[in-house]
CSV table of C-alpha atoms and ligand atoms in Angstrom, one decimal:
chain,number,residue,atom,x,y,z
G,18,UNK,CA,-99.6,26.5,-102.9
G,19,UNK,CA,-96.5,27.3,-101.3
G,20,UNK,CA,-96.3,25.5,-97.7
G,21,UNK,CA,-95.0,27.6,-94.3
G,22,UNK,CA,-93.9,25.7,-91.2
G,23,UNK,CA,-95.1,27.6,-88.2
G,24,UNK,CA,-94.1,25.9,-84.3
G,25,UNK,CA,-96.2,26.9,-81.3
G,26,UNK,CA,-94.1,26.3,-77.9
G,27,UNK,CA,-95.8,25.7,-75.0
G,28,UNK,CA,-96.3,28.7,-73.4
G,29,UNK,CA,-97.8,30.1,-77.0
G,30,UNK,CA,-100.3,27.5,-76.3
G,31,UNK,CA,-100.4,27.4,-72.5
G,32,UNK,CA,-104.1,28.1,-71.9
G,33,UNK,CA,-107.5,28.0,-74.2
G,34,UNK,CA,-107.2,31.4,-75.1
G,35,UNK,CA,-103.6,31.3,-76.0
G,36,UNK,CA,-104.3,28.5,-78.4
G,37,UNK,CA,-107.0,30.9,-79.9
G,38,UNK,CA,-104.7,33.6,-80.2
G,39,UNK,CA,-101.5,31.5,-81.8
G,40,UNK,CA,-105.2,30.1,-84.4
G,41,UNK,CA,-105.3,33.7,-85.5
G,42,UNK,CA,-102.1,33.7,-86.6
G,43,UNK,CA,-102.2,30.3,-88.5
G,44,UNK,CA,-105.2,32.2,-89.9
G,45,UNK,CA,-103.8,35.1,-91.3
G,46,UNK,CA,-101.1,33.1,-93.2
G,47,UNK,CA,-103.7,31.0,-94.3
G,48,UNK,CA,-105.2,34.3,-95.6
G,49,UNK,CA,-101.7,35.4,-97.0
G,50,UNK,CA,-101.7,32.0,-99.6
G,51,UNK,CA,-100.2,29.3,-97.4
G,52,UNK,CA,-101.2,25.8,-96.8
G,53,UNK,CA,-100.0,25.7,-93.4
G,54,UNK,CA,-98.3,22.5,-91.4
G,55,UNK,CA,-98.5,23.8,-87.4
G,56,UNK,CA,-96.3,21.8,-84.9
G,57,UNK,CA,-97.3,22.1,-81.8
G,58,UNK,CA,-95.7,21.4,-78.1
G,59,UNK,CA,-97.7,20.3,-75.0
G,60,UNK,CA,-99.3,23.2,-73.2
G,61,UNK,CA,-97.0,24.6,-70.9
G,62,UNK,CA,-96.0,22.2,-67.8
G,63,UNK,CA,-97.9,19.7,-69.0
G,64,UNK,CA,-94.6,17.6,-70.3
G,65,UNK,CA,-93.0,17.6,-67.0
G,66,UNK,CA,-96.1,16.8,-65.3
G,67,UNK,CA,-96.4,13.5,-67.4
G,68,UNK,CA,-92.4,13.0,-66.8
G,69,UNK,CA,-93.0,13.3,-63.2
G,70,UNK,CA,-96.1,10.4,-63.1
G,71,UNK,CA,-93.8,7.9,-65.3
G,72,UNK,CA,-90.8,8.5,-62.7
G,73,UNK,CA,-93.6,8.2,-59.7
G,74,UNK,CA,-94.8,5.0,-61.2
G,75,UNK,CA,-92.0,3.7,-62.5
G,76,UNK,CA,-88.5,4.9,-61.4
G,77,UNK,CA,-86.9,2.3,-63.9
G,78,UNK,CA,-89.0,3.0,-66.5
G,79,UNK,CA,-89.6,0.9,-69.7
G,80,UNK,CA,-88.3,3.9,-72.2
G,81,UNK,CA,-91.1,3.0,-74.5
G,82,UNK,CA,-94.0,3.5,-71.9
G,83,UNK,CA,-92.2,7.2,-70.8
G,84,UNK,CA,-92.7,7.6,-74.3
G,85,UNK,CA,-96.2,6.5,-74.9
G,86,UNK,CA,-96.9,8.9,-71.9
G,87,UNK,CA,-94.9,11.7,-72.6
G,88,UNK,CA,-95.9,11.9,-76.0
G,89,UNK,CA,-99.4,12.9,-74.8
G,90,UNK,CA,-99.0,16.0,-73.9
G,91,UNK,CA,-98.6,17.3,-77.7
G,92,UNK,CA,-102.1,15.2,-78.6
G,93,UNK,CA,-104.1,17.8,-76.9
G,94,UNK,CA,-103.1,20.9,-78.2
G,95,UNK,CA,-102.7,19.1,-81.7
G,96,UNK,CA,-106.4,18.4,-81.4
G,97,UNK,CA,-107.4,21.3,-79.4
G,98,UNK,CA,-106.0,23.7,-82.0
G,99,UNK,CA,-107.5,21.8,-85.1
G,100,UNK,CA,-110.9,22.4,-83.5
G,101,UNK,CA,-110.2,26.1,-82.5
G,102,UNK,CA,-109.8,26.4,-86.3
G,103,UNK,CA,-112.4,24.8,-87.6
G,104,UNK,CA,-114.4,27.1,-85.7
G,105,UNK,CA,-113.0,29.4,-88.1
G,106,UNK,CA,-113.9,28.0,-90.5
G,107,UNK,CA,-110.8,27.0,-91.6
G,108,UNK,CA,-110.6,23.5,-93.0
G,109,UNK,CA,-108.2,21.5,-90.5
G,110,UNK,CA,-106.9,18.4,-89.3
G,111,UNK,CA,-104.8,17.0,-86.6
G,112,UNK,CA,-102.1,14.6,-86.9
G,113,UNK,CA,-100.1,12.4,-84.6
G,114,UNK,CA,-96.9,11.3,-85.5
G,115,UNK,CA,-97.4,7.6,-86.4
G,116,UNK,CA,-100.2,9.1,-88.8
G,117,UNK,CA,-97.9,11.3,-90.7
G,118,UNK,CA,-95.9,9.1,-90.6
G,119,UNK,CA,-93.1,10.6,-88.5
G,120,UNK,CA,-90.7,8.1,-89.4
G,121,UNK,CA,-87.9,7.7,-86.4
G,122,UNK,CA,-85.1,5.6,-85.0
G,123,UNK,CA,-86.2,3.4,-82.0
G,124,UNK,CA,-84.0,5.1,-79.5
G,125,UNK,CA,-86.8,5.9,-77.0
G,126,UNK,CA,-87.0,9.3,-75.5
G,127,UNK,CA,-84.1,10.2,-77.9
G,128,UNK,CA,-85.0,9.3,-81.0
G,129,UNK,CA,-83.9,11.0,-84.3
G,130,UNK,CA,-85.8,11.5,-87.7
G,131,UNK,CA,-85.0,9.3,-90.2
G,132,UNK,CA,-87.9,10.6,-92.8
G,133,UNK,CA,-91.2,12.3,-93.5
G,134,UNK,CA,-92.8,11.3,-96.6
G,135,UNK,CA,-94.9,14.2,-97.1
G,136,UNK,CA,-97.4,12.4,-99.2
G,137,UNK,CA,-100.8,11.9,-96.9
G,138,UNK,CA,-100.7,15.4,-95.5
G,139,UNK,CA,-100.2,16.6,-99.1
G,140,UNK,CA,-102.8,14.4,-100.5
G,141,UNK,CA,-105.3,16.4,-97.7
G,142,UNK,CA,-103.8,19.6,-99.3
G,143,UNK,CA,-105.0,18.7,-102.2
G,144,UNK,CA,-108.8,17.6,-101.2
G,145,UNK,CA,-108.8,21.2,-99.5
G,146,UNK,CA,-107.3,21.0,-96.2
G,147,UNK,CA,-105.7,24.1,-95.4
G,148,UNK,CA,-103.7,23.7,-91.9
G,149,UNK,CA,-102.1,20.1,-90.8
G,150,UNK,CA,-102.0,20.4,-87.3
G,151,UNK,CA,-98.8,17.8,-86.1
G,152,UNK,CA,-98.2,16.8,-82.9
G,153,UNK,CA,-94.7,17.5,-82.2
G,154,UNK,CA,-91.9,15.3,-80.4
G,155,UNK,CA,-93.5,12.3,-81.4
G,156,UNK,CA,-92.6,9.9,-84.0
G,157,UNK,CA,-93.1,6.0,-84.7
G,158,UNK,CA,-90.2,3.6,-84.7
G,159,UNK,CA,-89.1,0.8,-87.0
G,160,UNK,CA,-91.5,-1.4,-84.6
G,161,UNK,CA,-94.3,0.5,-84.7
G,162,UNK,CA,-94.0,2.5,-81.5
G,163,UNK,CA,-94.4,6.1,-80.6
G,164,UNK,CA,-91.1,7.6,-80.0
G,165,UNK,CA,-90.0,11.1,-78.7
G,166,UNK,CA,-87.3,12.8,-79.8
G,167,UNK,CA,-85.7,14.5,-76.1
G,168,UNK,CA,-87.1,17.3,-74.3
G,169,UNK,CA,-87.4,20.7,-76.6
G,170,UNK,CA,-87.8,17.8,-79.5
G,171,UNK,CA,-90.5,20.1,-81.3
G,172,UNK,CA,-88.4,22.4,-82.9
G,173,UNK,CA,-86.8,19.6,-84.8
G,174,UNK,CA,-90.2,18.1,-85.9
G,175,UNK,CA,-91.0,21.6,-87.0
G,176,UNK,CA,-87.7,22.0,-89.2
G,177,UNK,CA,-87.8,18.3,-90.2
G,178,UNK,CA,-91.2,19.1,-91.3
G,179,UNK,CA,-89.9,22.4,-93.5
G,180,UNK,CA,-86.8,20.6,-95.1
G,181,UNK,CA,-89.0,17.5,-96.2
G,182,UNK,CA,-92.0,19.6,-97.4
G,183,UNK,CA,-89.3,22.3,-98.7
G,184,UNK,CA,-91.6,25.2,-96.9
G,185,UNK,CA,-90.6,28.8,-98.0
G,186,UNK,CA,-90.1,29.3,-94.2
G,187,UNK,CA,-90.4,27.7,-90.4
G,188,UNK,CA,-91.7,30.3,-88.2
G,189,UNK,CA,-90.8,28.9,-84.7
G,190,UNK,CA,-93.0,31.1,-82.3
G,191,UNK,CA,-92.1,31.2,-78.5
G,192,UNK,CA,-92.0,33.6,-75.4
G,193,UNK,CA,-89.0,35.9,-76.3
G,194,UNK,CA,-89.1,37.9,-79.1
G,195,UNK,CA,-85.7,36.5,-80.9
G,196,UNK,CA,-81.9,35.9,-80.4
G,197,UNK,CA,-80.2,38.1,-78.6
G,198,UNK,CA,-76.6,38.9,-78.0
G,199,UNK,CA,-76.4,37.8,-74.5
G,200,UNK,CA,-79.0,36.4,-72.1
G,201,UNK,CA,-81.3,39.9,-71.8
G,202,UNK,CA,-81.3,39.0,-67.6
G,203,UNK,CA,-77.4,39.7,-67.4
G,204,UNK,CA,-77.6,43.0,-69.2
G,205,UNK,CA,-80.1,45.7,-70.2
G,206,UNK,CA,-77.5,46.1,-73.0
G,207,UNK,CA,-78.6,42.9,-74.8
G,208,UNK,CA,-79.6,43.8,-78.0
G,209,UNK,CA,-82.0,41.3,-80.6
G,210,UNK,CA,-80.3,40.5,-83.3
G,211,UNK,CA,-82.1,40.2,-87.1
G,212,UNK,CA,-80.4,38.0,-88.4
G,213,UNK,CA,-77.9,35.3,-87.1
G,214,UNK,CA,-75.7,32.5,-88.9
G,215,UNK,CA,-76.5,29.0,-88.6
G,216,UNK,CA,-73.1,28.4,-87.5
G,217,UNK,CA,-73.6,31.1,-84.9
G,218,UNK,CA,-77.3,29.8,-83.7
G,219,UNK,CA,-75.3,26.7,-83.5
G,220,UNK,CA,-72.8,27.9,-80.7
G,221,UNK,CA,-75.2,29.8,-79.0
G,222,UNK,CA,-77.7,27.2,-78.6
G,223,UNK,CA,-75.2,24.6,-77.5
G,224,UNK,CA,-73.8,26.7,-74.9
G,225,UNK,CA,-76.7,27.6,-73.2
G,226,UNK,CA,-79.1,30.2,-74.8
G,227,UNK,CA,-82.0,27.8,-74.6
G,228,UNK,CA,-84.0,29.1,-77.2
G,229,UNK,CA,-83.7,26.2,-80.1
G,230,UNK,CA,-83.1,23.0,-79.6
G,231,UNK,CA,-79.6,22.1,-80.8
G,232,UNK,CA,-80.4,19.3,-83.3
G,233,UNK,CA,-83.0,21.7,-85.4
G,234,UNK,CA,-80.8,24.4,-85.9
G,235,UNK,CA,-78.0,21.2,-87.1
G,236,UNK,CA,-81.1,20.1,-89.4
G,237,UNK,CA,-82.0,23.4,-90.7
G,238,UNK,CA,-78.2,23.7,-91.2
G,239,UNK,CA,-77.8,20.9,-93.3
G,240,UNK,CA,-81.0,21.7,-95.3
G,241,UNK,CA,-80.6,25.4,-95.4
G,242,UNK,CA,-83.9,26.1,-93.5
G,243,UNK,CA,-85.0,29.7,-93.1
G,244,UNK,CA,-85.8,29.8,-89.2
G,245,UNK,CA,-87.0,32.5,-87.9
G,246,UNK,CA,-87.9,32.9,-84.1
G,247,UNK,CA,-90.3,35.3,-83.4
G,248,UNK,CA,-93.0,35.9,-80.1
G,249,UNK,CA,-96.4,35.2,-80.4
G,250,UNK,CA,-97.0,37.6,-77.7
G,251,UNK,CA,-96.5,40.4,-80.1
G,252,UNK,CA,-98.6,42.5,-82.6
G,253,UNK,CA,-98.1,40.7,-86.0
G,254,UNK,CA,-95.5,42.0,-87.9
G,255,UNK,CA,-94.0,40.7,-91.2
G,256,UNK,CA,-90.6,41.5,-90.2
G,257,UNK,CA,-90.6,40.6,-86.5
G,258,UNK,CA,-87.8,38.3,-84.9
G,259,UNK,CA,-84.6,37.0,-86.0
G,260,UNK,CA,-83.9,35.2,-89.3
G,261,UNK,CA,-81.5,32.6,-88.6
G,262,UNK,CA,-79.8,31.8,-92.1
G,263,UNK,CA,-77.0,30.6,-94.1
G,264,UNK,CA,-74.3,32.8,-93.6
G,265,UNK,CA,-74.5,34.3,-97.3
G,266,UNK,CA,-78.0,36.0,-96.6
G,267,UNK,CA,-76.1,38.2,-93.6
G,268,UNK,CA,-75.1,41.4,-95.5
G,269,UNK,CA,-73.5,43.0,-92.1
G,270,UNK,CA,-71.9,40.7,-90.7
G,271,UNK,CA,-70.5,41.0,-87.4
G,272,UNK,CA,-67.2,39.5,-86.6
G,273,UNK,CA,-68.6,39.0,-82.8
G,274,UNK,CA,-72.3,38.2,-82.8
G,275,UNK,CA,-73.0,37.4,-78.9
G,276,UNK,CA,-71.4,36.4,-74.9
G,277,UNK,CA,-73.3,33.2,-74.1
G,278,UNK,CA,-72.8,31.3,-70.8
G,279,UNK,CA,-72.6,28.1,-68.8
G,280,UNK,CA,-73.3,28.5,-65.3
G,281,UNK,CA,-73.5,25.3,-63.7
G,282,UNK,CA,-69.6,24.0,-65.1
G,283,UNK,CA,-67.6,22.6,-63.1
G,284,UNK,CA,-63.7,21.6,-63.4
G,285,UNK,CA,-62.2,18.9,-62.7
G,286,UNK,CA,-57.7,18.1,-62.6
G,287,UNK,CA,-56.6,14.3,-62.2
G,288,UNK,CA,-52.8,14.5,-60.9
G,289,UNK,CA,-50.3,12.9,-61.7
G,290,UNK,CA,-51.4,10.3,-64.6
G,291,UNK,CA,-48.8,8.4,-66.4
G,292,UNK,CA,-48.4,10.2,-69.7
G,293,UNK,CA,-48.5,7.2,-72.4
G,294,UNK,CA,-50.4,6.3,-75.4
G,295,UNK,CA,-54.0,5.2,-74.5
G,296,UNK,CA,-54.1,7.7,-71.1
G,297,UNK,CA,-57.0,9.8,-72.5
G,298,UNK,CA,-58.7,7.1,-73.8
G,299,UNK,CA,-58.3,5.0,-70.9
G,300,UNK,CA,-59.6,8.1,-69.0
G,301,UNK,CA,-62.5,9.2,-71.1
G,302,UNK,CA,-64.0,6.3,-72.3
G,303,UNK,CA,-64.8,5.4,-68.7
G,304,UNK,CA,-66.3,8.5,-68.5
G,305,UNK,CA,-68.5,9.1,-71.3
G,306,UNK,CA,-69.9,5.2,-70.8
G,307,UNK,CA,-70.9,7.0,-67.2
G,308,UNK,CA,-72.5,9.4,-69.1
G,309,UNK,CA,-70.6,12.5,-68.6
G,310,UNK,CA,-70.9,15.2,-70.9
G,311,UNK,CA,-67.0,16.2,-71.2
G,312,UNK,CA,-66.5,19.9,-72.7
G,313,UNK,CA,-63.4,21.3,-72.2
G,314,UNK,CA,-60.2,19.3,-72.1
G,315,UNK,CA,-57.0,20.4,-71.4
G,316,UNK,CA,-53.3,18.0,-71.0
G,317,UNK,CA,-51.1,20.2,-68.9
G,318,UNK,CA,-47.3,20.1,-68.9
G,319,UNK,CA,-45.6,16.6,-68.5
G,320,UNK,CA,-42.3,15.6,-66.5
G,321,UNK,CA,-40.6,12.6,-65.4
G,322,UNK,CA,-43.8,10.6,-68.0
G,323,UNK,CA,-46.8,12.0,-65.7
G,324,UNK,CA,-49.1,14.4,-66.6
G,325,UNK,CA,-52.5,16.3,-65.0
G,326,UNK,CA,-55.4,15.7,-67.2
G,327,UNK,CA,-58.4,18.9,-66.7
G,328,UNK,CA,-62.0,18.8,-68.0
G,329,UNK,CA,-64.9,20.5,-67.2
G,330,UNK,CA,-68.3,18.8,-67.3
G,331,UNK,CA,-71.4,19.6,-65.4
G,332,UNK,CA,-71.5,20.5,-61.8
G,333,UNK,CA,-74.0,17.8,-61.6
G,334,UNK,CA,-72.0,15.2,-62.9
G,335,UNK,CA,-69.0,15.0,-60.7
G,336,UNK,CA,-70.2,12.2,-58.4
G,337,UNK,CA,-70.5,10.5,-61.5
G,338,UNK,CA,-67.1,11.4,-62.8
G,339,UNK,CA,-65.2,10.9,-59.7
G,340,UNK,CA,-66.5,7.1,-59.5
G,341,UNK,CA,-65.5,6.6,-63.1
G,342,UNK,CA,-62.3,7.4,-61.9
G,343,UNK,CA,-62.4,5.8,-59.2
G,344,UNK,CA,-63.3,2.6,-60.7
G,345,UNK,CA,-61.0,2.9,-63.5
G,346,UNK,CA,-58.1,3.2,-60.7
G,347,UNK,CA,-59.7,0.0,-59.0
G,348,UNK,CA,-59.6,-1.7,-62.0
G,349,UNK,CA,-55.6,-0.7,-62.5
G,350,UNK,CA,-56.6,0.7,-65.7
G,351,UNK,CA,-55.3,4.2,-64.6
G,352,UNK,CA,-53.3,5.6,-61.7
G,353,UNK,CA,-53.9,9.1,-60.4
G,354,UNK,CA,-52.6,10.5,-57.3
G,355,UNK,CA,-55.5,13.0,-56.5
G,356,UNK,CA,-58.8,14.1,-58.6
G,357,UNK,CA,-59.6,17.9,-57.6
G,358,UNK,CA,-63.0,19.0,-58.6
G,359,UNK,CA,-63.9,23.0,-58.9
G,360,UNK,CA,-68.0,23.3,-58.6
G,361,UNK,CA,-67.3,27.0,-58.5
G,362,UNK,CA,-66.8,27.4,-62.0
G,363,UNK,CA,-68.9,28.7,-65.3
G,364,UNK,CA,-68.5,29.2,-69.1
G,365,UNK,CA,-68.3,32.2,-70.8
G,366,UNK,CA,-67.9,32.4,-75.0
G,367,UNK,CA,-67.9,34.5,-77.5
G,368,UNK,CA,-69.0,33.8,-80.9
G,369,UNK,CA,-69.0,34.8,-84.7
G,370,UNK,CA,-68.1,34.1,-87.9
G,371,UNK,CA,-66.0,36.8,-88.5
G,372,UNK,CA,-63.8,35.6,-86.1
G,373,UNK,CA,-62.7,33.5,-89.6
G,374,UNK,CA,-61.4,36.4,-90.9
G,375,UNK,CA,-60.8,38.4,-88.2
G,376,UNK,CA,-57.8,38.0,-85.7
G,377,UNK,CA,-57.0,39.6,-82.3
G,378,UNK,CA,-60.3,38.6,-80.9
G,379,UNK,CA,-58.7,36.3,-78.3
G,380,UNK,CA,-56.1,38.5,-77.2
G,381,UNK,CA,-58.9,41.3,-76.9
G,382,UNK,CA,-61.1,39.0,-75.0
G,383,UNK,CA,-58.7,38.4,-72.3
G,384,UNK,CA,-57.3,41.9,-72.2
G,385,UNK,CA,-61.0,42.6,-71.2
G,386,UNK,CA,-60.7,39.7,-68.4
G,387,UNK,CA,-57.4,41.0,-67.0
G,388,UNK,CA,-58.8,44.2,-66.9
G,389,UNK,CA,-61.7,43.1,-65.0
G,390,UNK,CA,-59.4,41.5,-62.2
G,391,UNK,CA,-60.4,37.7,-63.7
G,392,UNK,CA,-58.8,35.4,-63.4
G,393,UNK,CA,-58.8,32.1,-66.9
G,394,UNK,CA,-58.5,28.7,-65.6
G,395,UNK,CA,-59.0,26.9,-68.9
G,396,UNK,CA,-59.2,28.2,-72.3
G,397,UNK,CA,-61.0,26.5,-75.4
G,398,UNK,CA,-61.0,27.8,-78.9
G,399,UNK,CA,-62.8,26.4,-82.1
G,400,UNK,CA,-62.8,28.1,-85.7
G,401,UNK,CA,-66.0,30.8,-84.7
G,402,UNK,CA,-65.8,30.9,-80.6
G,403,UNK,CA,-63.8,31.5,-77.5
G,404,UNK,CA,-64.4,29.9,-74.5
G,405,UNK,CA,-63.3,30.2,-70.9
G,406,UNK,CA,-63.6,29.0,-67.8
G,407,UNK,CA,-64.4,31.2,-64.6
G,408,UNK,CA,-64.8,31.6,-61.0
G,409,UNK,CA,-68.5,31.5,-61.3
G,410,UNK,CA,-68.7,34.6,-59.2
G,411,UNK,CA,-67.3,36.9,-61.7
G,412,UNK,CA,-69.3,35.6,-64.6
G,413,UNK,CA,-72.0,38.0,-64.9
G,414,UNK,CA,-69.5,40.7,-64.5
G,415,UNK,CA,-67.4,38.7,-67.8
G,416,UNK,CA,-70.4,38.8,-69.7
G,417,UNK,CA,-71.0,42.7,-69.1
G,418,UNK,CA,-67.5,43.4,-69.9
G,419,UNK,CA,-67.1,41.5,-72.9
G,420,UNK,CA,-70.7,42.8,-74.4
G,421,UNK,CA,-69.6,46.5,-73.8
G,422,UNK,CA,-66.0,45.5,-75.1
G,423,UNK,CA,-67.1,44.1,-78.4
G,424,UNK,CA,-69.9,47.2,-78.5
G,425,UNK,CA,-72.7,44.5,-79.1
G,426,UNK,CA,-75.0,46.9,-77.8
G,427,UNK,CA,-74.9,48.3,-81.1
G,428,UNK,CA,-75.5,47.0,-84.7
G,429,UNK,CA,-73.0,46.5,-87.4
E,11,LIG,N1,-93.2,19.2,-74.9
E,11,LIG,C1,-91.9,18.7,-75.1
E,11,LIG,C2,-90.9,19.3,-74.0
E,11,LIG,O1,-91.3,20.1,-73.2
E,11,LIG,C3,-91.3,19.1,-76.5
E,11,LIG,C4,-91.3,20.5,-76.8
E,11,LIG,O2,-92.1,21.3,-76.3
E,11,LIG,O3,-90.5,20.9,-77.6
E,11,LIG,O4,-89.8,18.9,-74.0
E,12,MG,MG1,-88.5,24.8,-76.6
């Protein structure tokens, strides 16, 4: 029997009857000739609930008790939906991770996959089971303890789950009804897309349009998983949501796919740093061991052997950052004459693969800006994206502009 992938966030599973309605959908797949694996999340709010009690109990938590906790959450619906379908007379089990078993590294609370040896759930296949429902998030260490695998880790269990059963497809099902050019809130113009490039996805999820978690759509990536992300507060329909595919499958391609944004940036100038060999690293190891997430960086202009260093990071890690540095000046390791810090700032991209082939999309882009009165304080490029930073005041306006500009509004 072929074997579909189907992932129920948690608002698809949020109250009794929702977990009955996302059941009716397993069914008719079920119906359609599947053996279906379901991954499910924790009912809605119930993860950050359980986050909440570790950090009230515990604000130093042992990692692998958050974990034993916050696992939970996924061990309801798993068995609450296995039930539902047995009432349907569909034959159905539920699984927990350590029972699959989810096999994981023991980095707790951020564990990653190492393998899935599909061999008991497909042993239950074949004595008849028709739907393995999996508790996602959750895995078991090298040590024999439940890990998780970060917050929004169910969408990688679900495409771990399709590349290691090599399922025909991983139907991740969720509260919007695809991908969409630009976040839908900034502008009526937002248009869903039907299919979208890994690569793309990729971007887009990283820079803030929440709706994968960044390390499934790397996985599906690497194992050329069909995703698609579709509602499941919809009427069924076979052709529903986006695909999100190798970049081969995409017959009209776009060369810009979407805006995407970064709200909460902020940007951040040392002055005056000696320019020599080691200043960056002497600069940003300090600050990724303080566990800053660096994004942009830019090394401005130097005379007389000083330099200013920029990055942006975000807005609520510059306390962090500006005690790095400060320590690192302590310590003599570098001198600085001033650290300024923007928390006015946000990010605003565009991205597509035809960028590849395509040029002029840069000097379009900030035509647009300039036009707009806008003023770029930092500019980042890769192979498939623009990026810039912003007053954050103008950046809804930037993401209009742009979405009209590259006529996004409108397919092919
Ligand atoms: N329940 C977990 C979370 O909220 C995992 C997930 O739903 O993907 O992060
Ligand atoms: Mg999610």
């Amino acid at each position: 029997m072929p074997i579909l992938v189907m992932k129920f966030g948690g608002t698809s599973v949020a109250t009794l009857d929702r977990i009955h309605r996302a059941s009716k959908r397993v069914a008719r797949e079920v119906a359609n000739g599947f053996d279906v694996i379901v991954i499910v999340s924790a009912m809605s709010g119930k993860t950050n609930e359980l986050v909440g009690w570790v950090d009230e109990t515990s604000p130093m938590y042992d990692a692998r008790e958050y974990d034993a906790v916050v696992s939970s959450g996924e061990n309801v619906t798993a068995g609450l939906m296995s039930l539902r379908l047995q009432e349907m007379d569909i034959p159905a089990r539920s699984w927990q991770g350590w029972q699959v078993p989810v096999q994981t590294t023991s980095v707790h609370s951020a564990a990653r996959i190492e393998d899935i040896p599909p061999a008991n759930i497909m042993a239950k296949f074949g004595e008849g089971m028709k739907v393995a429902v999996v508790a996602g998030f959750q895995g078991v260490s090298p040590e024999g303890r439940i890990t998780t695998l970060g917050r929004g880790g169910s969408d990688t269990t679900a495409v771990a789950f399709a590349a290691s059963f090599g399922a025909e497809r991983c139907d991740i099902y969720t509260d919007v009804d695809g991908v969409y050019t630009t976040d839908p809130r900034l502008t009526d113009k937002a248009r869903k897309l039907d299919r979208i490039a890994f690569e793309e996805m990729l971007e887009l999820a990283s820079l803030g349009a929440k709706v994968l978690q960044t390390r499934s759509v790397e996985l599906a990536m690497r194992y050329k998983v069909k995703l698609r992300v579709l509602s499941s507060f919809e009427e069924y329909d076979p052709n529903a949501g986006t695909l999100v595919c190798d970049e081969e499958d995409i017959v009209e391609q776009n060369v810009v796919s979407g805006v995407a944004y970064q709200r909460d940036e902020a940007k951040m100038t040392l002055i005056s740093v000696a320019d020599r060999p080691g200043i960056a690293s002497a600069i940003f190891g300090p600050l990724s061991e303080a566990g800053v997430n660096v994004d942009m960086i830019v090394q401005n202009i130097s005379e007389d052997g000083r330099t200013d260093m920029t990055f942006s990071c975000p807005v609520d890690q510059v306390a962090r950052a500006q005690k790095a540095m400060e320590d690192a000046k302590t310590a003599g390791d570098i001198n600085f004459h001033d650290l300024l810090a923007d928390t006015d700032v946000a990010k605003v991209s565009v991205v597509g693969i035809g960028m590849r082939s395509h040029t002029g999309i840069a000097a379009k882009m900030f035509d647009v800006l300039s036009r707009e009165g806008i003023n770029i304080k930092v500019i980042t490029t890769s192979e498939i994206k623009i990026s810039v930073l912003i007053d954050r005041k103008y950046m809804e306006l930037a993401v209009q502009a742009l979405h009209d500009a590259f006529e996004l509004d409108t397919a092919g």
